[in-house]
XYZ file of C-alpha atoms in Angstrom:
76
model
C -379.999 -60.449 -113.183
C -380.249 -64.004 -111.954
C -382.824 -65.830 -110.231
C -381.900 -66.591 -106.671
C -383.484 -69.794 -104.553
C -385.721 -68.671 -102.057
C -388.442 -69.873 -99.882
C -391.469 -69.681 -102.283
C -391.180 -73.250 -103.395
C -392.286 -74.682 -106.800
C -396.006 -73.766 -106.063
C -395.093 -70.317 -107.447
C -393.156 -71.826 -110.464
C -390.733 -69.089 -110.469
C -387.482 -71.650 -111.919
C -388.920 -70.829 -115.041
C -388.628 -66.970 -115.058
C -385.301 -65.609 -116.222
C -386.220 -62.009 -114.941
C -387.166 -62.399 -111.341
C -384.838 -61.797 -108.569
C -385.392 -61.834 -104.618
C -384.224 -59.135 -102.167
C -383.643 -59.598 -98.767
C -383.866 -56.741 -96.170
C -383.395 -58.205 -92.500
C -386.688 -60.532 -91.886
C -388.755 -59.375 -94.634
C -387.840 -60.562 -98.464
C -389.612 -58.932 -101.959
C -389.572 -61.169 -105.097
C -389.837 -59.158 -107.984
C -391.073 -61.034 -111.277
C -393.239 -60.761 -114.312
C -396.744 -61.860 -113.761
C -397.573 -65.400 -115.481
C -401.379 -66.264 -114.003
C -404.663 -65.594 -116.084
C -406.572 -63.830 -113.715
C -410.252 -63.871 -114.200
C -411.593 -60.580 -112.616
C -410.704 -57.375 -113.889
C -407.365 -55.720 -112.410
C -407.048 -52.105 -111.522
C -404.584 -51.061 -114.598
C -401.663 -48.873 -112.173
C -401.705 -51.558 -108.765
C -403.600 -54.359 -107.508
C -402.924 -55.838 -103.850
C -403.818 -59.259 -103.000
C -403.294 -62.104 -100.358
C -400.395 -64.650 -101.466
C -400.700 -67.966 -102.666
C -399.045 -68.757 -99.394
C -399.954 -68.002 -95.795
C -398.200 -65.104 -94.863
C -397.185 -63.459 -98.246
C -398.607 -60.323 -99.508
C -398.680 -59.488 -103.765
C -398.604 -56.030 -105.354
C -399.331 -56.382 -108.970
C -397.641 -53.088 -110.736
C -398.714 -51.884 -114.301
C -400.560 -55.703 -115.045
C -397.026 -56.946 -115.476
C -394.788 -56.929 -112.692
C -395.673 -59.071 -109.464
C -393.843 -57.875 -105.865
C -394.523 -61.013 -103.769
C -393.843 -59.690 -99.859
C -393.175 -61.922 -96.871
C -391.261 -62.805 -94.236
C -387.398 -64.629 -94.170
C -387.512 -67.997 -93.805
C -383.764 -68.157 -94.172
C -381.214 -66.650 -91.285
């Protein structure tokens, strides 16, 4: 797998994670990546939904490991 440029920008700092990849499906895109924050609140162990770090973008946190960042295509 490689890690593809997408429209998350550095505020995610995702050029430093070898294992995530970005798939795009008409308008919508998923980024798929291991989960690097320290969250302070205790996470529900199977899925945890959340707003994104940007305006528009959802996150699915799977198994306390892998992050599914969901939003729209920036790119045409």
């Amino acid at each position: 797998m490689s890690t593809l440029n997408s429209s998350y920008g550095s505020r995610f700092g995702l050029e430093y994670l070898p294992t995530s990849f970005m798939v795009r499906m008409g308008k919508r895109e998923m980024m798929v990546c291991r989960d690097f924050r320290k969250r302070f609140y205790a996470v529900n162990p199977i899925m945890e939904c959340d707003t994104g770090v940007q305006a528009g973008h959802l996150e699915v946190l799977l198994f306390r490991r892998w992050l599914l960042i969901l939003s729209k295509s920036k790119a045409h």
